Coordinates of C-alpha atoms in Angstrom, one line a residue:
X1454 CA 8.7 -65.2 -17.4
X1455 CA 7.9 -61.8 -18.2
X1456 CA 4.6 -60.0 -16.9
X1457 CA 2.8 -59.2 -19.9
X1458 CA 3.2 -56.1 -19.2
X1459 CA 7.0 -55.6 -18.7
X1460 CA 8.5 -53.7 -21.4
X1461 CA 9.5 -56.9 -23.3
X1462 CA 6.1 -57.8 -23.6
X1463 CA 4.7 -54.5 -24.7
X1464 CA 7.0 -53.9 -27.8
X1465 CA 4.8 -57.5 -29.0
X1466 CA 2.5 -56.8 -31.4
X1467 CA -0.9 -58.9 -30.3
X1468 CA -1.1 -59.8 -34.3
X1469 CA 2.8 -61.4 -34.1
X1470 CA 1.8 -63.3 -31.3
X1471 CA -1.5 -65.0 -32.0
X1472 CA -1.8 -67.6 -35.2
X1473 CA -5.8 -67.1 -35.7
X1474 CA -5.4 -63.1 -35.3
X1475 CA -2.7 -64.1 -38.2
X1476 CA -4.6 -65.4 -40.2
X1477 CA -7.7 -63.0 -39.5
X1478 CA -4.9 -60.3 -40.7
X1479 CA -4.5 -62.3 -44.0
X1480 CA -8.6 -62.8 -44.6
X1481 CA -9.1 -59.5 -44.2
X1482 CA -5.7 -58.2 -46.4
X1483 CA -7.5 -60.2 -49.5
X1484 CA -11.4 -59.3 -48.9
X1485 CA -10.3 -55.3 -48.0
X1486 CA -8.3 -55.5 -51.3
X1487 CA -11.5 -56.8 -53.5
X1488 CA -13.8 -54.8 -51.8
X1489 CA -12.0 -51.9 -52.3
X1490 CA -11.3 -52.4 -55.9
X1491 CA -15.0 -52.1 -56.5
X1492 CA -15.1 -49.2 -54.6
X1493 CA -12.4 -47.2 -56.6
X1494 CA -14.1 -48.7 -60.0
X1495 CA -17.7 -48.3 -59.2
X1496 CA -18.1 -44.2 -60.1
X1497 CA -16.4 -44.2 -63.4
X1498 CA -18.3 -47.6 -63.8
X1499 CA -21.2 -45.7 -63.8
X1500 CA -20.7 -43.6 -66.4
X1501 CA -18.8 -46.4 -68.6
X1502 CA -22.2 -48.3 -68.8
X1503 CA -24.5 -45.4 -68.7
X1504 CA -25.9 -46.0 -65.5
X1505 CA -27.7 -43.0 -63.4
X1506 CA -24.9 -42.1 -60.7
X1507 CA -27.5 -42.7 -57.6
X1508 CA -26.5 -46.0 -58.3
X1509 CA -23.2 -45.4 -56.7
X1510 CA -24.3 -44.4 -54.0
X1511 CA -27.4 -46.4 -53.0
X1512 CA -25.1 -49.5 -53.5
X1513 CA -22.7 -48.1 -51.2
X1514 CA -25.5 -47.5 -48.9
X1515 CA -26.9 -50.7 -49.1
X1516 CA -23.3 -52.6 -48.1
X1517 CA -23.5 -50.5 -45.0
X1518 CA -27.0 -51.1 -44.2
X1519 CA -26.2 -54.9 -44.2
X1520 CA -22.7 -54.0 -41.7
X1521 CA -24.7 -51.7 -39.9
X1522 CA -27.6 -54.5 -38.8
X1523 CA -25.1 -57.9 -39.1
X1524 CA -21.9 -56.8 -37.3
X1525 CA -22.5 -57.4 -33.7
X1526 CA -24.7 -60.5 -35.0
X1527 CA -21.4 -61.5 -36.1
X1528 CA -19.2 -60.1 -33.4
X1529 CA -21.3 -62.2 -31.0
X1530 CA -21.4 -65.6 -32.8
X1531 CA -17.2 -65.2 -33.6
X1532 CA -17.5 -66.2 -29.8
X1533 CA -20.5 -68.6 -29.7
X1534 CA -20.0 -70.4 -32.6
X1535 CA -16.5 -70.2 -33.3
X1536 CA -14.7 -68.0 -35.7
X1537 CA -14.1 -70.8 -38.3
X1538 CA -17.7 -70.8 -39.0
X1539 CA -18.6 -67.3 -39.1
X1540 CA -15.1 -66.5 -41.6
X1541 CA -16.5 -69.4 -44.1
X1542 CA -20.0 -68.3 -44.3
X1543 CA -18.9 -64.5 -44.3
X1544 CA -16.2 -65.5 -47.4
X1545 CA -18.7 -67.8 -49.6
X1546 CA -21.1 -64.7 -49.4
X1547 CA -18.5 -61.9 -50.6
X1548 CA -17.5 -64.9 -53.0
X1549 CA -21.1 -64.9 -54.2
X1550 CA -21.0 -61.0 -54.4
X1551 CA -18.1 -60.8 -56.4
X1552 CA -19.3 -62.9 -59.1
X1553 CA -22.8 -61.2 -59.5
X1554 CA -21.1 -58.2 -59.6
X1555 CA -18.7 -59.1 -62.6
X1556 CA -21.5 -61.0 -64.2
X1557 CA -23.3 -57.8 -64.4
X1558 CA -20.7 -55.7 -65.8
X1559 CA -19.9 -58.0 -68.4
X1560 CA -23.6 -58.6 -69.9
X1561 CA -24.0 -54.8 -69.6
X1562 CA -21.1 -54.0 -71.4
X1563 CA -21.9 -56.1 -73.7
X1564 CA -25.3 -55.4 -74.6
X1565 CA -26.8 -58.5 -72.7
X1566 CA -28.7 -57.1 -70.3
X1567 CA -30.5 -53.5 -70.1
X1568 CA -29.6 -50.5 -67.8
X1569 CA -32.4 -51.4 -65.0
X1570 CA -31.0 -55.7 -64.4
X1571 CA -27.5 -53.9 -64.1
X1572 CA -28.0 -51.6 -61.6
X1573 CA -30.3 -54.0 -60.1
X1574 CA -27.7 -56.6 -60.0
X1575 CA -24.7 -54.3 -59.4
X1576 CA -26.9 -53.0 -55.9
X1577 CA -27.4 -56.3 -55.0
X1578 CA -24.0 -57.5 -55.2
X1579 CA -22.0 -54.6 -53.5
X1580 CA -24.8 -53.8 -51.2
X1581 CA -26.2 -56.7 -48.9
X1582 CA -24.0 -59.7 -50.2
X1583 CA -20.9 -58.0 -49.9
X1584 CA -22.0 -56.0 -47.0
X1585 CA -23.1 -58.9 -45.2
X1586 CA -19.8 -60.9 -46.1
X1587 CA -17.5 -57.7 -44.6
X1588 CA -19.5 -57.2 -41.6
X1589 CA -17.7 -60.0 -40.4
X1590 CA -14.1 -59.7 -40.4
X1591 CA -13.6 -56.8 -37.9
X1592 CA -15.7 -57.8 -34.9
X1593 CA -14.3 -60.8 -35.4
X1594 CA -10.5 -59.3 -35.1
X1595 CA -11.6 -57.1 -32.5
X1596 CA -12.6 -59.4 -30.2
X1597 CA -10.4 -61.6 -30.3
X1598 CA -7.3 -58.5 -29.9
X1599 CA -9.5 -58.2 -26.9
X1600 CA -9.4 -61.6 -25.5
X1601 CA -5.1 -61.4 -25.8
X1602 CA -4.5 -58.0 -24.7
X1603 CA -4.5 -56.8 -20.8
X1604 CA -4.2 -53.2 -20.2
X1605 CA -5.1 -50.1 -21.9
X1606 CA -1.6 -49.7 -23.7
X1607 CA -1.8 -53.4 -25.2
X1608 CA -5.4 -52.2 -26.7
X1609 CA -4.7 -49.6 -28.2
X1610 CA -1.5 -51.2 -29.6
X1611 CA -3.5 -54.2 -30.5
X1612 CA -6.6 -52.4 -32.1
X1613 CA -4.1 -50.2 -34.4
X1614 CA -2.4 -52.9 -35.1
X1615 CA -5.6 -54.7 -36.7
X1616 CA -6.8 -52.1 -38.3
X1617 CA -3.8 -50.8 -39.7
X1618 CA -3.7 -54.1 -41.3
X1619 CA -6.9 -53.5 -43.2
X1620 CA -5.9 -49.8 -44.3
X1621 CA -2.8 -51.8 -45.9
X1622 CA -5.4 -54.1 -47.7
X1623 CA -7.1 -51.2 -49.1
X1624 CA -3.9 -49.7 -50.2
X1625 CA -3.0 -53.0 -52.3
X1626 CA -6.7 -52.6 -53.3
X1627 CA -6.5 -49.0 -54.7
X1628 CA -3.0 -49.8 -56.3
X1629 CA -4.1 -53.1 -57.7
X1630 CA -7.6 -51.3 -59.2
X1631 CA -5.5 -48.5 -60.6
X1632 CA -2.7 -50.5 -62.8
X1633 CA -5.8 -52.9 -63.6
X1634 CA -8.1 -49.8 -64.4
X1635 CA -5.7 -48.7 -66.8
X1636 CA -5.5 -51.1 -68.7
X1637 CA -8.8 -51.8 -68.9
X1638 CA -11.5 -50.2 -67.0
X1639 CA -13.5 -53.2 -66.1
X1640 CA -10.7 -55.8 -64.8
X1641 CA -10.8 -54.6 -61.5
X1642 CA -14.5 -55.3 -61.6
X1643 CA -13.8 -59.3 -63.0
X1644 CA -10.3 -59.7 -60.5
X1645 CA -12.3 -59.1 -57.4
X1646 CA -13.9 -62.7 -56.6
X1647 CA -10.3 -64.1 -57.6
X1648 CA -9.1 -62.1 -54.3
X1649 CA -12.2 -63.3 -52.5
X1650 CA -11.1 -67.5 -53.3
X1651 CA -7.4 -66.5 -52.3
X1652 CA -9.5 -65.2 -48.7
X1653 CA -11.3 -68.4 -48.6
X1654 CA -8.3 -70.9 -48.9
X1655 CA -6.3 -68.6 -46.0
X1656 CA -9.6 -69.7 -44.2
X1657 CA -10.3 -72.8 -44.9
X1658 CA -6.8 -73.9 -44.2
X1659 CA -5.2 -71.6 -41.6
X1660 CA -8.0 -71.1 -39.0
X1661 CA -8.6 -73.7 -36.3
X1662 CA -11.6 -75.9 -36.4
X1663 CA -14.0 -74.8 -34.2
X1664 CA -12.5 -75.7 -30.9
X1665 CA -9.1 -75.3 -30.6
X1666 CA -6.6 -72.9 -30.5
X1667 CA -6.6 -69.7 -30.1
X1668 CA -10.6 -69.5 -29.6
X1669 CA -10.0 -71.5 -26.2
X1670 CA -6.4 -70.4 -25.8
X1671 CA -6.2 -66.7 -25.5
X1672 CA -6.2 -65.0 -22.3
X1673 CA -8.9 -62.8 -21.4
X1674 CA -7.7 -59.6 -19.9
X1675 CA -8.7 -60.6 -16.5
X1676 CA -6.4 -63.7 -16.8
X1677 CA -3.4 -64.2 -14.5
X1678 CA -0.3 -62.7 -16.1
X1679 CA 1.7 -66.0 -15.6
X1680 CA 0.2 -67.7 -18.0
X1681 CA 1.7 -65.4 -21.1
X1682 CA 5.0 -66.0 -23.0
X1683 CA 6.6 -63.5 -24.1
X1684 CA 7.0 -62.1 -27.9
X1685 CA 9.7 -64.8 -30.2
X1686 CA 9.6 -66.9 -27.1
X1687 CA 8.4 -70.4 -27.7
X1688 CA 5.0 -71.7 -25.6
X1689 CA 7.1 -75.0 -24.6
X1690 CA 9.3 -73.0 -22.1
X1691 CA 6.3 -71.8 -19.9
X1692 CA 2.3 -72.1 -19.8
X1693 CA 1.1 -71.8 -23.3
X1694 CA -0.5 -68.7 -24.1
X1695 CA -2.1 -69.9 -27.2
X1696 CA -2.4 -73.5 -27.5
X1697 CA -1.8 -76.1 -30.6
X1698 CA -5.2 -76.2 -32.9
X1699 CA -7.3 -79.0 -31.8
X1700 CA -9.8 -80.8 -34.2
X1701 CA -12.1 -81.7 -31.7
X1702 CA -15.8 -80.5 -31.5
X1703 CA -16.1 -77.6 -29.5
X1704 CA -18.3 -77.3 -26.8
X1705 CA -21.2 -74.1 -27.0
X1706 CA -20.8 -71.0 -25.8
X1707 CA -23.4 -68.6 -24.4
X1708 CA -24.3 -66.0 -27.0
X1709 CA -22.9 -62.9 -25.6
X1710 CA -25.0 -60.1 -24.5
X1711 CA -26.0 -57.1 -26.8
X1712 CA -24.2 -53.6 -26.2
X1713 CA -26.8 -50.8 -27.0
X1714 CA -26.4 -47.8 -28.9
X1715 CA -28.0 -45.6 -25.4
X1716 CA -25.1 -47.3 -23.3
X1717 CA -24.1 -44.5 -21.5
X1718 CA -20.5 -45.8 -21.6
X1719 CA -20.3 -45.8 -25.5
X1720 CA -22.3 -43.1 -26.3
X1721 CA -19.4 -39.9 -26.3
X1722 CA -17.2 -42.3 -28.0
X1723 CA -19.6 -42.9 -30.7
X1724 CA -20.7 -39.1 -30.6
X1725 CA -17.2 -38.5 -30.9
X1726 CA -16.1 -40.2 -34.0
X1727 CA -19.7 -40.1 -35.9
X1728 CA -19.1 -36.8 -37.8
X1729 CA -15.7 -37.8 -39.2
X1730 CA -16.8 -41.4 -40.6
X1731 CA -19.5 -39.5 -42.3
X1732 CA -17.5 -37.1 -43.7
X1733 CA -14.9 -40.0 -44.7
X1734 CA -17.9 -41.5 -46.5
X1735 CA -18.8 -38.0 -48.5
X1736 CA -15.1 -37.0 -49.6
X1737 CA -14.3 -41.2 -50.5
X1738 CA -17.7 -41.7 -52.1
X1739 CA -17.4 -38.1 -54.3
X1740 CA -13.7 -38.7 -55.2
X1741 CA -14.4 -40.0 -58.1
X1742 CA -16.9 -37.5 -59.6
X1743 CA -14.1 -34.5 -58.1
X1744 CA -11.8 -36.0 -60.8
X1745 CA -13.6 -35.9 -63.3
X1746 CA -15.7 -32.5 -62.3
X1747 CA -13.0 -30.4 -60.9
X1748 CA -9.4 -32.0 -62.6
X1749 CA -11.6 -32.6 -65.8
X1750 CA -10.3 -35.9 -66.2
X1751 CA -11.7 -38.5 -68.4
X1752 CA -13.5 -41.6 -66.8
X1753 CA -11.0 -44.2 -68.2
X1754 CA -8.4 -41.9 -66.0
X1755 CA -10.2 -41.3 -63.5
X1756 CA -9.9 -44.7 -62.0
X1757 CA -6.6 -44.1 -61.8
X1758 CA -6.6 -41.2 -60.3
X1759 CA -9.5 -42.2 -58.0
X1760 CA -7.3 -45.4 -56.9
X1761 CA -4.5 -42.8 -56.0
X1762 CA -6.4 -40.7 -53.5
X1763 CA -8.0 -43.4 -52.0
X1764 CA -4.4 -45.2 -51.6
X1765 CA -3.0 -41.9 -50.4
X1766 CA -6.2 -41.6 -47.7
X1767 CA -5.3 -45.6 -46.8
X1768 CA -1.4 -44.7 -46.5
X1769 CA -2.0 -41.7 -43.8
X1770 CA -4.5 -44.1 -41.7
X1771 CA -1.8 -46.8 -41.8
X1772 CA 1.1 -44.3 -41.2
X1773 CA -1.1 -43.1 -38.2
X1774 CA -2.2 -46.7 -36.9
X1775 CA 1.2 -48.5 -37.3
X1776 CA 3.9 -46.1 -36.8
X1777 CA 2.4 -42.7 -34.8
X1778 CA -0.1 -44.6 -32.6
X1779 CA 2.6 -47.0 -30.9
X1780 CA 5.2 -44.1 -30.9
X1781 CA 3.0 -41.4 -28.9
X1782 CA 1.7 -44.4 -26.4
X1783 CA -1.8 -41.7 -25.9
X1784 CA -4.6 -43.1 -24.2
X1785 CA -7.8 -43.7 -26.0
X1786 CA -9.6 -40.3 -25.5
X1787 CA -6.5 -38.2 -26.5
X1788 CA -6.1 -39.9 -29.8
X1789 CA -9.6 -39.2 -30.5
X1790 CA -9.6 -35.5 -29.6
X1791 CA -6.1 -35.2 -32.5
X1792 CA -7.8 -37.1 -35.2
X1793 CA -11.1 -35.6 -35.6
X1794 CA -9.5 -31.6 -35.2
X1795 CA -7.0 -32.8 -37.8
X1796 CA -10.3 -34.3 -39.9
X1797 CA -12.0 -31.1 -39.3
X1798 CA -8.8 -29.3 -41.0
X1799 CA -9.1 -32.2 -43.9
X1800 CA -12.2 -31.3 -44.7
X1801 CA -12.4 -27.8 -44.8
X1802 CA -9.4 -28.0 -47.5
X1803 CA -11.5 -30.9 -49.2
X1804 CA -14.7 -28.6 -49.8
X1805 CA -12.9 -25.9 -51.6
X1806 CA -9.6 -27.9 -53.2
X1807 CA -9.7 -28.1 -57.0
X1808 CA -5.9 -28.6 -57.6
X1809 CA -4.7 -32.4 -57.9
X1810 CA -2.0 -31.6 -55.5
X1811 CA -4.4 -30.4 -52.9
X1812 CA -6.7 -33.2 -53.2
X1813 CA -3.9 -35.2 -52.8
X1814 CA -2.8 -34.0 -49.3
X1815 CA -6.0 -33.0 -48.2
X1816 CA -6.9 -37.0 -48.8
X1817 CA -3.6 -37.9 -47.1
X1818 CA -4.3 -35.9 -43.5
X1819 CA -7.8 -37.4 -43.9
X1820 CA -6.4 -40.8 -43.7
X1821 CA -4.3 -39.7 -41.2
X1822 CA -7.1 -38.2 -38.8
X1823 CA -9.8 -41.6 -39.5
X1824 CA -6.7 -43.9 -38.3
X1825 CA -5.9 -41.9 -35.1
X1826 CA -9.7 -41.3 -34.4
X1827 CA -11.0 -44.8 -35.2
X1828 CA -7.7 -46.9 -33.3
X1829 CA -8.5 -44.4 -30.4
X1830 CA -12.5 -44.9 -30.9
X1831 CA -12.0 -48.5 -31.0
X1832 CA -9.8 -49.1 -27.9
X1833 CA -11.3 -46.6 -25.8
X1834 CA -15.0 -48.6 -26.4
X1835 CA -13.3 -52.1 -25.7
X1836 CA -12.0 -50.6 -22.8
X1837 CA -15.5 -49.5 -21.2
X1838 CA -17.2 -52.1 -21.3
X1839 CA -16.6 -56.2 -19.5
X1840 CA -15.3 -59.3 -20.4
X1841 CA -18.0 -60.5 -21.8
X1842 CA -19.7 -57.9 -23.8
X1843 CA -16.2 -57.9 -25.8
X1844 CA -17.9 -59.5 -29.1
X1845 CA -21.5 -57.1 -28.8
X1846 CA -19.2 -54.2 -28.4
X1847 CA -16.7 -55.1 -31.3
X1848 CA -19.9 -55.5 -33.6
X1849 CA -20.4 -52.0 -32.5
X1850 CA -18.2 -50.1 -33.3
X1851 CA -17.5 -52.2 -36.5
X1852 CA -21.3 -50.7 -37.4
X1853 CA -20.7 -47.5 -36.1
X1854 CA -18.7 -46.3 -39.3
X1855 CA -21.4 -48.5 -41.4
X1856 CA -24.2 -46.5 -39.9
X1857 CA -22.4 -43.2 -41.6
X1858 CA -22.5 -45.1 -44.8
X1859 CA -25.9 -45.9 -44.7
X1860 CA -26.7 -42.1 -45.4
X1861 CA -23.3 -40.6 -46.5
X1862 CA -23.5 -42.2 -49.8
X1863 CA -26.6 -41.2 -50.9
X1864 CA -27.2 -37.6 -49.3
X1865 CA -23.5 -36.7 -51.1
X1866 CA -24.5 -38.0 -54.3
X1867 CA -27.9 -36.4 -53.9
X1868 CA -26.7 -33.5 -53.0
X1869 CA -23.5 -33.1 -55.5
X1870 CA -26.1 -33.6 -57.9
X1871 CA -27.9 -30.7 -56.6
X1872 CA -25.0 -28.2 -55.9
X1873 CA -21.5 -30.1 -55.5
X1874 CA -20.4 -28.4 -52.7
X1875 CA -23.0 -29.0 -50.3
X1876 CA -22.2 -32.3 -49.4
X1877 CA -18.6 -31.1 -48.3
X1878 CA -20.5 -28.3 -46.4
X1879 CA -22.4 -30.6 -44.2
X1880 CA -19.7 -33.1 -44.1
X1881 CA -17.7 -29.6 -42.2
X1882 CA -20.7 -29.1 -40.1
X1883 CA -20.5 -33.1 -38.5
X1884 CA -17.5 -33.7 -38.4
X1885 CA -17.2 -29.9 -36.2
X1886 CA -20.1 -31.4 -33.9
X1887 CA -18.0 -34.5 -33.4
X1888 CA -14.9 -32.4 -32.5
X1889 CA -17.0 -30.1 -30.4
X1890 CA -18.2 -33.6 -28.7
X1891 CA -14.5 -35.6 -28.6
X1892 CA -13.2 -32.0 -26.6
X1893 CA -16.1 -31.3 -24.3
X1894 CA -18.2 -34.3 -23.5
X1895 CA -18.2 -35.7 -19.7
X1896 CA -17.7 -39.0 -20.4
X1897 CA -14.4 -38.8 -22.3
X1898 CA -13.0 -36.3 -19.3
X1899 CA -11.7 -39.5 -17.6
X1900 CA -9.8 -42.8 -19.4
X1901 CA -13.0 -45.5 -19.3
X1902 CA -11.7 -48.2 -16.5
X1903 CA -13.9 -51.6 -16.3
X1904 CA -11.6 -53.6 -18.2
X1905 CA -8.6 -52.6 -16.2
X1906 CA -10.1 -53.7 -12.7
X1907 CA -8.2 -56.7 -11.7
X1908 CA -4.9 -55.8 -14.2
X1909 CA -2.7 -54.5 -11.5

């Protein structure tokens, strides 16, 4: 049997090889996809039902602050109380999310309810429900692409792999919200908790009972090698790398230890990705308001056009993630060093672009430097820290990009109000302190090393 290492093993993708990490891929494919359809409706939303545009931005704000404080809550109990249970109670909440929300566009629109219960209800819905409900679904997948990878190369592979998954679902989601937008500006809004039942059922029905599989089953990286098969080979011909799903009670796990924000292992890799997630958050957050301010587009467009951009920043994060990460085999640091100077590049052409066509590849590069960046940001923090502070450290980094949100929502919209380039300006600024800090910080002179010890 192959070492899971030998070249058969590392053209495996992690995701092809585990059923729950399957089925995590699916979750997150259909949540992403809502989600993202209220983000690509929400700013001509705002207009459509004469609502004060800090709105868009406060309830952007909120859904972060809810990933920001819940996501190594949840990255924790994925591994003490099973990942069943924290998938179900993370769904039923974007469920509950996505029906407030369409309830509230519907009475507003149609006269039922005045501007103050909409916003009310529209901040509540795509702030802490859906926040709280998304928080989930990453430090969930990143641990467990933790527990089945072994070496720094099968990380990195595995991490891009997981989140290029969720770029795809926002590309189905900025499609989707376009075709729907056009046809009617508010459909994306009332198709969303439709997307979040589909997420449910995949669930419900597909991830093992708390207990079995693939939550007992997969190897931790300090696990002997014999006991993986290799990619399209069956479990039956040699030790079973992930077990059958078992229906009996688990028993409980330890909750896993917090990772803090001051760990000296994780600071220069959040240092060195912080500037581009905010500046992410100011040019995705703005799009919308660009279209309409600098194209002149009308708001019934400009969903379509807003959905196009963001599918065009999705498509060059899942180009990078799923086809340039596993082709340039870089470690960790070195993809993090190409995709922030390529962000910095991105958003210098984003501050001053007023063409459609420059948007447009400007938007594309941008997607291009977050996927490089955040697969290298993701596998380099996985790969500094031990075994068991896998599910504090996925919650990390999973609110590491929230944390950006929390403020880059509100300060761009505050600011565009105020002079609309100066949220692109200190968008430059950050993101140029986080390149400055991916190029010249200690800690990233060296590849990080504690999960590795006991691999060769």
């Amino acid at each position: 049997m192959p070492h899971p290492d030998s070249p058969s093993s590392r053209s495996c993708s992690p995701i092809l090889a585990d059923p729950t990490l399957r089925v995590l891929v699916a979750v997150a494919l259909f949540t992403y996809t809502a989600q993202n359809m209220l983000n690509v409706s929400i700013a001509p939303l705002s207009r459509a039902l004469d609502l004060p545009e800090w709105i868009v931005g406060a309830a952007v704000s909120l859904a972060a602050l809810a990933v920001a404080l819940l996501s190594q809550f949840w990255g924790r109990r994925s591994i003490a109380w099973g990942r069943r249970r924290v998938l179900l109670c993370a769904l039923f909440l974007a469920l509950i999310a996505g029906a407030l929300f369409s309830a509230a566009v519907w009475l507003r629109a149609g006269g039922g309810i005045g501007a103050a219960w909409a916003a009310g209800a529209i901040m509540a819905a795509r702030g802490p429900f859906f926040g709280a409900s998304v928080a989930a679904i990453p430090p969930t997948g990143q641990a467990l692409v933790a527990e089945v990878t072994h070496d720094e190369a099968s990380r990195v592979r595995g991490a891009s792999a997981f989140s290029g998954a969720i770029n795809m679902s926002v590309m189905i989601g900025s499609v989707v919200s376009s075709l729907l937008g056009a046809w009617w500006i508010f459909a994306p809004v009332h198709a969303t908790p439709w997307f979040v039942v589909v997420a449910l059922v995949i669930a419900w029905a597909g991830v093992p009972r708390d207990g079995g599989g693939a939550d007992q089953g997969a190897p931790s990286p300090h696990a002997p090698p014999a006991s993986a098969a290799p990619c399209g080979e069956s479990p039956s011909t040699g030790a079973q790398a992930f077990p059958p799903p078992s229906r009996a009670p688990r028993p409980a796990r330890p909750l896993p230890p917090r990772v803090s924000w001051t760990d000296p292992r994780i600071v220069p890799w959040v240092l060195g990705v912080i500037g581009l997630y905010f500046a992410a958050g100011v040019t995705q957050i703005l799009m919308g308001f660009l279209i309409q301010d600098r194209v002149g587009t009308a708001p019934d467009r400009a969903v379509s056009l807003t959905g196009l951009m963001l599918l065009l920043s999705a498509a060059g994060a899942m180009t990078a993630q799923l086809l340039v990460v596993p082709r340039l085999q870089w470690p960790p640091r070195r993809l993090l060093r190409a995709g922030v100077s390529v962000g910095v590049a991105a958003v210098a052409v984003l501050t001053v672009a007023s063409a459609v066509v420059a948007l447009a590849v400007a938007m594309l590069f941008m997607g291009v430097a977050t996927g490089l960046t955040s697969t290298g940001f993701t596998a380099g923090a996985s790969l500094a820290v031990l075994d068991d502070e896998q599910g504090g450290v996925a919650g990390l980094v999973s609110a590491t990009g929230a944390i950006t949100w929390i403020f880059a929502p509100v300060s761009a919209t505050a600011l565009y109000g105020w002079q609309p380039l100066a949220p692109f300006g200190l968008a430059l600024v950050l993101v140029g302190a986080s390149c400055a800090a991916a190029w010249a910080h200690p800690g990233l002179r060296k590849p990080p090393g504690p999960l590795l010890d006991g691999d060769s």
